CSV table of C-alpha atoms in Angstrom, one decimal:
chain,number,residue,atom,x,y,z
A,1174,MET,CA,-16.2,-52.7,-16.6
A,1175,ASN,CA,-13.8,-53.6,-19.7
A,1176,ARG,CA,-10.2,-55.1,-19.1
A,1177,ILE,CA,-8.2,-51.7,-19.6
A,1178,SER,CA,-10.7,-50.0,-17.2
A,1179,SER,CA,-9.8,-52.8,-14.9
A,1180,VAL,CA,-6.2,-52.5,-15.3
A,1181,ILE,CA,-6.4,-48.7,-14.7
A,1182,ILE,CA,-7.9,-48.9,-11.6
A,1183,ALA,CA,-5.8,-51.7,-10.4
A,1184,CYS,CA,-2.6,-49.7,-11.2
A,1185,ALA,CA,-3.9,-46.6,-9.5
A,1186,LEU,CA,-4.3,-48.9,-6.4
A,1187,GLY,CA,-0.8,-50.0,-6.7
A,1188,CYS,CA,-1.5,-53.6,-7.7
A,1189,ILE,CA,1.9,-54.8,-9.4
A,1190,THR,CA,-0.1,-57.9,-10.6
A,1191,GLN,CA,-2.3,-56.0,-12.8
A,1192,SER,CA,0.6,-55.1,-15.3
A,1193,MET,CA,-0.3,-55.5,-18.9
A,1194,LEU,CA,2.4,-58.1,-19.5
A,1195,ALA,CA,1.6,-59.6,-23.0
A,1196,GLN,CA,4.1,-58.5,-25.7
A,1197,ALA,CA,2.6,-55.7,-27.6
A,1198,ALA,CA,5.6,-54.8,-30.1
A,1199,THR,CA,7.7,-56.2,-32.9
A,1200,GLU,CA,11.3,-56.5,-32.3
A,1201,SER,CA,13.9,-56.3,-35.1
A,1202,VAL,CA,17.9,-57.3,-35.1
A,1203,LEU,CA,19.4,-54.6,-37.0
A,1204,TYR,CA,22.7,-55.4,-36.3
A,1205,SER,CA,24.8,-58.2,-34.3
A,1206,PHE,CA,28.4,-56.7,-33.1
A,1207,CYS,CA,31.7,-58.7,-33.4
A,1208,ASN,CA,31.5,-59.8,-37.0
A,1209,GLY,CA,34.8,-60.7,-38.2
A,1210,GLU,CA,37.8,-59.7,-36.0
A,1211,CYS,CA,35.4,-57.5,-33.9
A,1212,ASN,CA,36.9,-54.4,-35.3
A,1213,ASP,CA,33.1,-53.2,-35.7
A,1214,GLY,CA,32.9,-53.3,-31.7
A,1215,ALA,CA,31.2,-55.5,-29.2
A,1216,ASN,CA,29.3,-55.4,-25.7
A,1217,PRO,CA,27.7,-52.0,-26.0
A,1218,GLN,CA,26.4,-50.6,-22.9
A,1219,ALA,CA,25.6,-47.1,-23.8
A,1220,GLY,CA,22.3,-45.8,-25.4
A,1221,LEU,CA,22.0,-44.3,-28.9
A,1222,ILE,CA,21.7,-40.8,-30.1
A,1223,ARG,CA,20.2,-39.6,-33.5
A,1224,ILE,CA,21.7,-37.1,-35.8
A,1225,LYS,CA,19.5,-37.0,-39.0
A,1226,ASN,CA,19.6,-40.5,-40.6
A,1227,GLN,CA,22.2,-41.7,-38.4
A,1228,LEU,CA,22.4,-43.4,-34.8
A,1229,TYR,CA,25.6,-43.3,-32.8
A,1230,GLY,CA,26.6,-45.1,-29.9
A,1231,THR,CA,29.7,-46.8,-28.4
A,1232,THR,CA,31.0,-50.3,-27.4
A,1233,THR,CA,32.8,-50.9,-24.4
A,1234,SER,CA,35.1,-53.6,-26.2
A,1235,GLY,CA,35.9,-54.6,-29.9
A,1236,GLY,CA,37.3,-52.3,-32.4
A,1237,ILE,CA,40.9,-52.6,-33.7
A,1238,TYR,CA,42.5,-52.8,-30.1
A,1239,ASP,CA,39.8,-54.3,-28.1
A,1240,ASP,CA,39.1,-51.2,-26.1
A,1241,GLY,CA,36.0,-49.9,-27.4
A,1242,THR,CA,34.4,-48.0,-30.2
A,1243,VAL,CA,32.4,-45.1,-31.4
A,1244,PHE,CA,30.0,-46.4,-34.2
A,1245,SER,CA,27.4,-45.1,-36.4
A,1246,TYR,CA,24.4,-46.8,-37.8
A,1247,ASN,CA,22.7,-45.6,-41.0
A,1248,LEU,CA,18.9,-45.7,-40.6
A,1249,LYS,CA,18.4,-45.8,-44.3
A,1250,THR,CA,21.0,-48.3,-45.4
A,1251,GLY,CA,21.6,-50.5,-42.4
A,1252,ALA,CA,25.2,-49.9,-42.5
A,1253,GLU,CA,27.4,-50.0,-39.2
A,1254,THR,CA,30.4,-48.2,-39.2
A,1255,ALA,CA,33.0,-47.8,-36.4
A,1256,LEU,CA,34.2,-44.2,-36.6
A,1257,TYR,CA,36.8,-44.7,-33.9
A,1258,SER,CA,38.8,-47.5,-32.0
A,1259,PHE,CA,39.9,-46.7,-28.5
A,1260,GLY,CA,43.1,-48.1,-28.1
A,1261,ASN,CA,46.5,-46.3,-26.9
A,1262,GLY,CA,45.2,-46.3,-23.3
A,1263,THR,CA,45.6,-42.3,-23.0
A,1264,ASP,CA,42.6,-41.7,-25.6
A,1265,GLY,CA,40.4,-43.5,-23.2
A,1266,GLN,CA,39.0,-47.1,-22.7
A,1267,TYR,CA,35.7,-48.8,-22.1
A,1268,PRO,CA,33.0,-46.0,-22.6
A,1269,ILE,CA,29.9,-46.6,-20.8
A,1270,GLY,CA,27.8,-43.4,-20.8
A,1271,ASN,CA,25.6,-42.1,-23.5
A,1272,MET,CA,27.1,-39.6,-25.9
A,1273,ILE,CA,25.6,-36.1,-26.5
A,1274,ASN,CA,25.9,-33.9,-29.7
A,1275,VAL,CA,26.9,-30.3,-29.6
A,1276,ALA,CA,26.8,-28.6,-33.2
A,1277,GLY,CA,28.2,-31.7,-34.9
A,1278,THR,CA,30.7,-32.8,-32.0
A,1279,LEU,CA,30.1,-35.7,-29.8
A,1280,TYR,CA,30.9,-35.5,-26.5
A,1281,GLY,CA,31.4,-38.5,-23.9
A,1282,THR,CA,33.1,-40.1,-21.2
A,1283,THR,CA,35.3,-43.3,-20.9
A,1284,TYR,CA,35.3,-45.5,-17.4
A,1285,TYR,CA,39.0,-46.2,-17.9
A,1286,GLY,CA,42.0,-45.0,-19.8
A,1287,GLY,CA,43.6,-41.4,-20.1
A,1288,THR,CA,46.6,-40.4,-18.6
A,1289,ALA,CA,46.2,-42.0,-15.2
A,1290,GLY,CA,44.0,-44.8,-16.3
A,1291,ASP,CA,40.8,-43.6,-14.4
A,1292,GLY,CA,38.5,-42.3,-17.1
A,1293,THR,CA,38.2,-39.4,-19.6
A,1294,VAL,CA,36.0,-36.8,-21.2
A,1295,PHE,CA,36.4,-36.9,-24.8
A,1296,SER,CA,35.1,-35.5,-27.9
A,1297,LEU,CA,35.0,-36.5,-31.4
A,1298,ASN,CA,34.6,-34.4,-34.6
A,1299,LEU,CA,32.0,-35.8,-36.9
A,1300,ALA,CA,33.4,-34.0,-40.0
A,1301,THR,CA,37.0,-35.1,-39.4
A,1302,GLY,CA,36.9,-38.2,-37.3
A,1303,VAL,CA,39.5,-36.9,-34.9
A,1304,GLU,CA,39.1,-38.0,-31.3
A,1305,THR,CA,40.3,-35.3,-28.5
A,1306,VAL,CA,40.6,-36.1,-24.7
A,1307,LEU,CA,39.4,-32.9,-23.0
A,1308,TYR,CA,40.3,-34.3,-19.6
A,1309,SER,CA,41.9,-37.1,-17.9
A,1310,PHE,CA,40.4,-37.9,-14.3
A,1311,CYS,CA,42.6,-38.7,-11.3
A,1312,SER,CA,45.1,-36.2,-12.4
A,1313,GLN,CA,45.3,-34.9,-9.2
A,1314,GLN,CA,46.8,-36.6,-5.9
A,1315,ASN,CA,44.5,-39.1,-4.6
A,1316,CYS,CA,42.0,-38.6,-7.6
A,1317,THR,CA,40.3,-35.5,-5.8
A,1318,ASP,CA,39.5,-34.2,-9.4
A,1319,GLY,CA,37.2,-37.7,-9.7
A,1320,GLU,CA,37.5,-41.2,-11.1
A,1321,SER,CA,35.5,-43.4,-13.2
A,1322,PRO,CA,32.8,-41.8,-14.9
A,1323,ARG,CA,30.0,-43.6,-16.2
A,1324,ALA,CA,27.3,-41.4,-17.2
A,1325,LYS,CA,26.5,-39.1,-20.1
A,1326,LEU,CA,27.1,-35.2,-19.9
A,1327,VAL,CA,25.1,-32.3,-20.2
A,1328,ASP,CA,26.1,-29.1,-22.2
A,1329,VAL,CA,24.9,-25.9,-20.3
A,1330,ASN,CA,26.1,-22.8,-22.2
A,1331,GLY,CA,29.0,-24.3,-23.7
A,1332,ILE,CA,30.3,-25.9,-20.6
A,1333,LEU,CA,29.8,-29.7,-19.9
A,1334,TYR,CA,28.6,-31.2,-16.7
A,1335,GLY,CA,28.7,-34.6,-15.5
A,1336,THR,CA,29.7,-37.1,-12.6
A,1337,THR,CA,32.1,-39.5,-11.5
A,1338,GLU,CA,31.2,-42.6,-9.4
A,1339,ALA,CA,34.3,-42.6,-7.6
A,1340,GLY,CA,37.2,-40.2,-6.2
A,1341,GLY,CA,36.8,-36.6,-5.0
A,1342,ALA,CA,37.8,-35.4,-1.9
A,1343,ASN,CA,35.9,-38.3,0.1
A,1344,GLY,CA,36.2,-41.1,-2.6
A,1345,ASN,CA,32.4,-41.3,-3.1
A,1346,GLY,CA,32.2,-39.6,-6.3
A,1347,ILE,CA,31.8,-36.1,-7.8
A,1348,VAL,CA,29.9,-33.4,-9.7
A,1349,PHE,CA,32.2,-31.7,-12.3
A,1350,SER,CA,32.1,-29.2,-15.1
A,1351,VAL,CA,34.7,-29.4,-18.2
A,1352,ASP,CA,35.4,-26.4,-20.3
A,1353,PRO,CA,35.5,-28.2,-23.8
A,1354,THR,CA,37.8,-25.2,-25.1
A,1355,SER,CA,40.4,-25.1,-22.4
A,1356,GLY,CA,39.9,-28.5,-21.2
A,1357,ALA,CA,39.9,-27.0,-17.5
A,1358,GLU,CA,37.8,-29.3,-15.0
A,1359,THR,CA,36.3,-27.7,-11.8
A,1360,VAL,CA,34.6,-30.0,-9.0
A,1361,LEU,CA,31.3,-28.5,-8.2
A,1362,HIS,CA,30.7,-31.2,-5.4
A,1363,SER,CA,32.5,-34.1,-3.7
A,1364,PHE,CA,30.1,-36.4,-2.1
A,1365,GLY,CA,30.8,-36.8,1.4
A,1366,GLY,CA,29.5,-40.3,2.1
A,1367,GLY,CA,26.5,-39.7,4.3
A,1368,THR,CA,23.1,-38.0,3.9
A,1369,ASP,CA,24.5,-35.9,0.7
A,1370,GLY,CA,24.7,-39.2,-1.3
A,1371,ILE,CA,27.2,-41.8,-2.1
A,1372,GLU,CA,28.2,-42.9,-5.7
A,1373,PRO,CA,26.3,-41.1,-8.4
A,1374,HIS,CA,26.0,-43.6,-11.5
A,1375,SER,CA,23.7,-41.2,-13.4
A,1376,GLY,CA,23.9,-38.0,-15.6
A,1377,LEU,CA,22.5,-34.7,-14.9
A,1378,LEU,CA,19.2,-33.0,-15.8
A,1379,LEU,CA,19.2,-29.2,-16.2
A,1380,ASP,CA,15.8,-27.6,-15.0
A,1381,ALA,CA,15.3,-24.1,-14.0
A,1382,GLY,CA,19.0,-23.5,-13.6
A,1383,GLN,CA,19.6,-26.3,-11.4
A,1384,LEU,CA,20.9,-29.7,-12.0
A,1385,TYR,CA,19.4,-32.8,-10.8
A,1386,GLY,CA,20.9,-36.3,-10.3
A,1387,THR,CA,20.6,-39.3,-8.6
A,1388,THR,CA,23.0,-41.4,-6.5
A,1389,VAL,CA,23.0,-45.2,-5.6
A,1390,GLY,CA,23.8,-44.8,-1.8
A,1391,GLY,CA,23.7,-42.4,1.0
A,1392,GLY,CA,20.8,-40.2,2.0
A,1393,ALA,CA,19.0,-40.2,5.2
A,1394,SER,CA,18.5,-44.1,5.1
A,1395,GLY,CA,21.7,-45.1,2.9
A,1396,ASN,CA,19.3,-46.2,0.0
A,1397,GLY,CA,20.1,-43.6,-2.4
A,1398,THR,CA,19.2,-39.9,-3.2
A,1399,VAL,CA,17.7,-37.5,-5.8
A,1400,TYR,CA,19.9,-34.4,-5.5
A,1401,SER,CA,20.1,-30.8,-6.8
A,1402,ILE,CA,23.4,-28.8,-7.6
A,1403,ASN,CA,23.5,-25.2,-8.6
A,1404,PRO,CA,26.2,-25.3,-11.5
A,1405,LEU,CA,27.3,-21.7,-10.4
A,1406,THR,CA,28.2,-22.0,-6.8
A,1407,GLY,CA,28.2,-25.8,-6.6
A,1408,ALA,CA,25.6,-25.8,-3.5
A,1409,GLU,CA,24.1,-29.4,-3.6
A,1410,SER,CA,20.6,-30.2,-1.7
A,1411,VAL,CA,19.3,-33.7,-1.2
A,1412,PHE,CA,15.8,-33.5,-2.8
A,1413,TYR,CA,14.6,-36.9,-1.8
A,1414,SER,CA,15.9,-39.8,0.4
A,1415,PHE,CA,15.0,-43.1,-0.6
A,1416,ALA,CA,14.0,-45.1,2.7
A,1417,GLY,CA,14.9,-48.5,0.8
A,1418,GLY,CA,11.4,-50.2,1.0
A,1419,THR,CA,8.3,-50.1,-1.2
A,1420,ASP,CA,9.5,-46.4,-2.3
A,1421,GLY,CA,12.7,-48.0,-4.1
A,1422,ALA,CA,16.3,-47.8,-3.5
A,1423,ALA,CA,19.7,-47.6,-5.3
A,1424,PRO,CA,18.8,-45.4,-8.3
A,1425,GLN,CA,21.2,-45.8,-11.1
A,1426,ALA,CA,19.5,-44.0,-13.9
A,1427,GLY,CA,19.1,-40.3,-14.4
A,1428,LEU,CA,15.9,-38.3,-14.5
A,1429,ILE,CA,13.4,-36.8,-17.1
A,1430,LYS,CA,11.0,-34.1,-16.5
A,1431,ILE,CA,7.2,-34.0,-17.8
A,1432,GLY,CA,5.6,-30.6,-16.7
A,1433,GLN,CA,6.4,-30.2,-12.9
A,1434,THR,CA,7.1,-33.7,-12.4
A,1435,LEU,CA,10.4,-35.8,-12.4
A,1436,TYR,CA,10.4,-39.3,-13.4
A,1437,GLY,CA,13.2,-42.1,-12.9
A,1438,THR,CA,13.7,-45.7,-11.9
A,1439,THR,CA,15.4,-47.3,-8.9
A,1440,SER,CA,17.2,-50.6,-9.5
A,1441,SER,CA,15.9,-52.4,-6.3
A,1442,GLY,CA,13.3,-51.6,-3.8
A,1443,GLY,CA,9.6,-51.4,-4.5
A,1444,ALA,CA,7.0,-54.2,-3.4
A,1445,SER,CA,9.1,-57.2,-4.5
A,1446,ASN,CA,12.6,-55.5,-4.4
A,1447,PHE,CA,13.3,-55.6,-8.3
A,1448,GLY,CA,12.9,-51.9,-8.7
A,1449,THR,CA,10.6,-49.2,-9.3
A,1450,VAL,CA,9.5,-46.6,-11.8
A,1451,PHE,CA,8.8,-43.7,-9.9
A,1452,SER,CA,7.6,-40.1,-10.0
A,1453,LEU,CA,8.6,-36.9,-8.0
A,1454,GLY,CA,6.7,-33.9,-7.7
A,1455,ARG,CA,9.1,-30.7,-8.6
A,1456,LYS,CA,7.6,-28.4,-6.4
A,1457,THR,CA,6.0,-30.6,-3.7
A,1458,GLY,CA,9.1,-33.4,-3.4
A,1459,VAL,CA,6.2,-36.1,-3.0
A,1460,GLU,CA,7.4,-39.3,-4.3
A,1461,THR,CA,4.6,-41.7,-6.2
A,1462,ILE,CA,5.6,-45.4,-7.4
A,1463,LEU,CA,4.1,-45.8,-10.7
A,1464,HIS,CA,5.2,-49.5,-11.0
A,1465,SER,CA,7.1,-52.1,-8.8
A,1466,PHE,CA,9.1,-54.7,-10.8
A,1467,GLY,CA,8.5,-58.3,-9.9
A,1468,LEU,CA,11.2,-59.8,-12.1
A,1469,VAL,CA,8.9,-62.6,-13.4
A,1470,PRO,CA,6.9,-61.6,-15.6
A,1471,ASP,CA,7.5,-58.0,-15.8
A,1472,GLY,CA,11.4,-57.7,-15.5
A,1473,GLY,CA,13.4,-56.3,-12.8
A,1474,TYR,CA,16.4,-54.2,-12.1
A,1475,PRO,CA,15.9,-51.1,-14.3
A,1476,LEU,CA,19.5,-49.2,-15.2
A,1477,ALA,CA,18.7,-47.1,-17.7
A,1478,ASP,CA,17.2,-43.6,-18.2
A,1479,LEU,CA,13.6,-43.4,-19.3
A,1480,ILE,CA,12.0,-41.5,-22.2
A,1481,ASN,CA,8.7,-39.7,-22.6
A,1482,VAL,CA,6.6,-40.4,-25.9
A,1483,ASP,CA,3.4,-38.5,-25.5
A,1484,GLY,CA,3.0,-39.3,-22.0
A,1485,THR,CA,4.2,-42.8,-22.2
A,1486,LEU,CA,7.4,-43.8,-20.5
A,1487,TYR,CA,9.5,-46.1,-22.0
A,1488,GLY,CA,12.5,-48.1,-20.5
A,1489,THR,CA,14.3,-51.2,-20.2
A,1490,THR,CA,15.0,-53.8,-17.7
A,1491,TYR,CA,18.1,-55.5,-17.4
A,1492,LEU,CA,17.0,-59.1,-15.9
A,1493,ASP,CA,13.9,-61.3,-16.5
A,1494,GLY,CA,10.5,-60.6,-17.8
A,1495,ASP,CA,9.0,-64.0,-18.7
A,1496,LYS,CA,10.4,-67.0,-17.4
A,1497,ASN,CA,13.2,-67.6,-20.1
A,1498,SER,CA,14.0,-64.0,-20.7
A,1499,HIS,CA,17.1,-61.8,-20.0
A,1500,GLY,CA,15.7,-58.5,-19.9
A,1501,THR,CA,12.7,-56.4,-21.2
A,1502,VAL,CA,11.7,-53.3,-23.0
A,1503,PHE,CA,8.7,-51.8,-21.3
A,1504,ALA,CA,6.2,-49.2,-21.4
A,1505,VAL,CA,4.6,-47.3,-18.3
A,1506,ASP,CA,1.8,-44.8,-18.5
A,1507,SER,CA,2.9,-42.0,-16.8
A,1508,GLN,CA,-0.8,-41.1,-15.3
A,1509,THR,CA,-2.0,-44.5,-14.7
A,1510,GLY,CA,1.1,-46.7,-14.1
A,1511,ALA,CA,-0.3,-49.2,-16.3
A,1512,GLU,CA,2.7,-51.3,-17.7
A,1513,THR,CA,3.0,-52.9,-21.0
A,1514,ILE,CA,6.1,-55.3,-21.9
A,1515,LEU,CA,6.9,-54.8,-25.4
A,1516,HIS,CA,9.6,-57.3,-25.8
A,1517,ASN,CA,11.3,-60.1,-23.7
A,1518,PHE,CA,14.9,-60.5,-24.7
A,1519,CYS,CA,16.5,-63.9,-25.3
A,1520,ASP,CA,13.1,-65.0,-26.7
A,1521,THR,CA,14.9,-67.2,-29.4
A,1522,LYS,CA,17.1,-70.4,-28.5
A,1523,PHE,CA,20.5,-68.8,-28.7
A,1524,CYS,CA,19.4,-65.2,-27.6
A,1525,GLU,CA,19.9,-64.2,-31.3
A,1526,ASP,CA,17.4,-61.4,-30.4
A,1527,GLY,CA,19.6,-59.9,-27.7
A,1528,GLU,CA,20.4,-60.4,-24.3
A,1529,GLN,CA,20.6,-58.0,-21.2
A,1530,PRO,CA,19.8,-54.2,-22.2
A,1531,PRO,CA,21.9,-52.1,-19.9
A,1532,SER,CA,20.9,-49.2,-21.8
A,1533,GLY,CA,17.5,-47.3,-22.6
A,1534,VAL,CA,15.8,-46.7,-26.0
A,1535,VAL,CA,15.6,-43.7,-28.4
A,1536,ASN,CA,12.5,-42.8,-30.3
A,1537,VAL,CA,12.5,-42.0,-34.1
A,1538,LYS,CA,9.4,-41.5,-35.6
A,1539,GLY,CA,7.5,-43.8,-33.6
A,1540,THR,CA,10.0,-46.6,-33.6
A,1541,LEU,CA,12.4,-47.3,-30.7
A,1542,TYR,CA,16.0,-47.9,-31.1
A,1543,GLY,CA,18.3,-49.5,-28.4
A,1544,THR,CA,21.3,-52.0,-27.8
A,1545,THR,CA,22.0,-55.0,-25.5
A,1546,ILE,CA,25.3,-55.8,-24.1
A,1547,TYR,CA,24.9,-59.7,-25.0
A,1548,GLY,CA,23.2,-61.6,-27.4
A,1549,GLY,CA,23.1,-61.7,-31.2
A,1550,VAL,CA,24.5,-64.3,-33.5
A,1551,ASN,CA,28.0,-63.6,-32.1
A,1552,SER,CA,26.9,-63.3,-28.7
A,1553,GLU,CA,28.5,-59.9,-28.5
A,1554,GLY,CA,25.3,-57.6,-28.2
A,1555,ILE,CA,23.0,-56.2,-30.7
A,1556,LEU,CA,21.4,-52.9,-32.0
A,1557,TYR,CA,17.8,-53.6,-32.3
A,1558,SER,CA,14.3,-51.8,-33.1
A,1559,ILE,CA,11.2,-52.2,-31.6
A,1560,THR,CA,7.8,-50.8,-33.1
A,1561,PRO,CA,5.1,-50.3,-30.2
């Protein structure tokens, strides 16, 4: 029996020690943030999106006013441009979540800022560079309209849907919609703090007319949920409650779908309590652990959404990897669970190759692109590429 066959069989049996741990890719640092006076941005936490030959993302600090930026990176020339610097407070501060593109306009959220200081939904017109605050959270008494959004939005027939990790009628976060034309916000669901979930960190996945997301806490065992919500009625149902043991706990990332299966990560739980990659039958509700992270040498604490490239799941872990590392980029076979470490960050003496990736990766013609919050020649984060 060859080594690959042994790994596949071992992974099918759930053996964490059989991960394919050797680095199997080349990483390149394309840009180190915080050059000069940091007008280019610093400390990116969000992932990237691609529009033609440009990558777009946000930084949580830096920019002209040190409140974060929206930036672009030209894949052909390598030029980074700060398209917008947040800085007057009401226009938003500290963007964390990924942006989305709707017909040449970028939509995103900021964790702070806005008229009440508790976050915004914003748009940025790529043709004009004009930023518009569509909605400021905590505009209602006691923040019943939500507080502190940290996840990407989803566009459903011209309406934007998202989550806030706090606020709502019970203070445990909400699912909301915003009409980008009128700026009207609607609270679809306020999490009650019990079995329906607590504190959604992730964005939403649209599937068959339902929105699916995760909560860090709550559920039957208090260890987080996968939930669904009807965007028309606001009716919420818990699809899966994590028990907090080997099945995982505290999911912070959103979900993706392949066929009739949902895939995601938990930030803790699993065989070694450092997180998991899991699948969940869309029709059956049956959960399967594809991989349990062990911290060393395969990484731990995955925070970001996965992506699917021809049946291989790619993602990042925020912590460790090999004994000197601070985070990884990994691949997991969606069928066998076999894991490969593509890169261990902080693999250089001063972490010039990046450190601690809170965001995932985007695939552009077989090359993966992402960001780290720290590391690089200025220690303020990088934009990197990885060729598996």
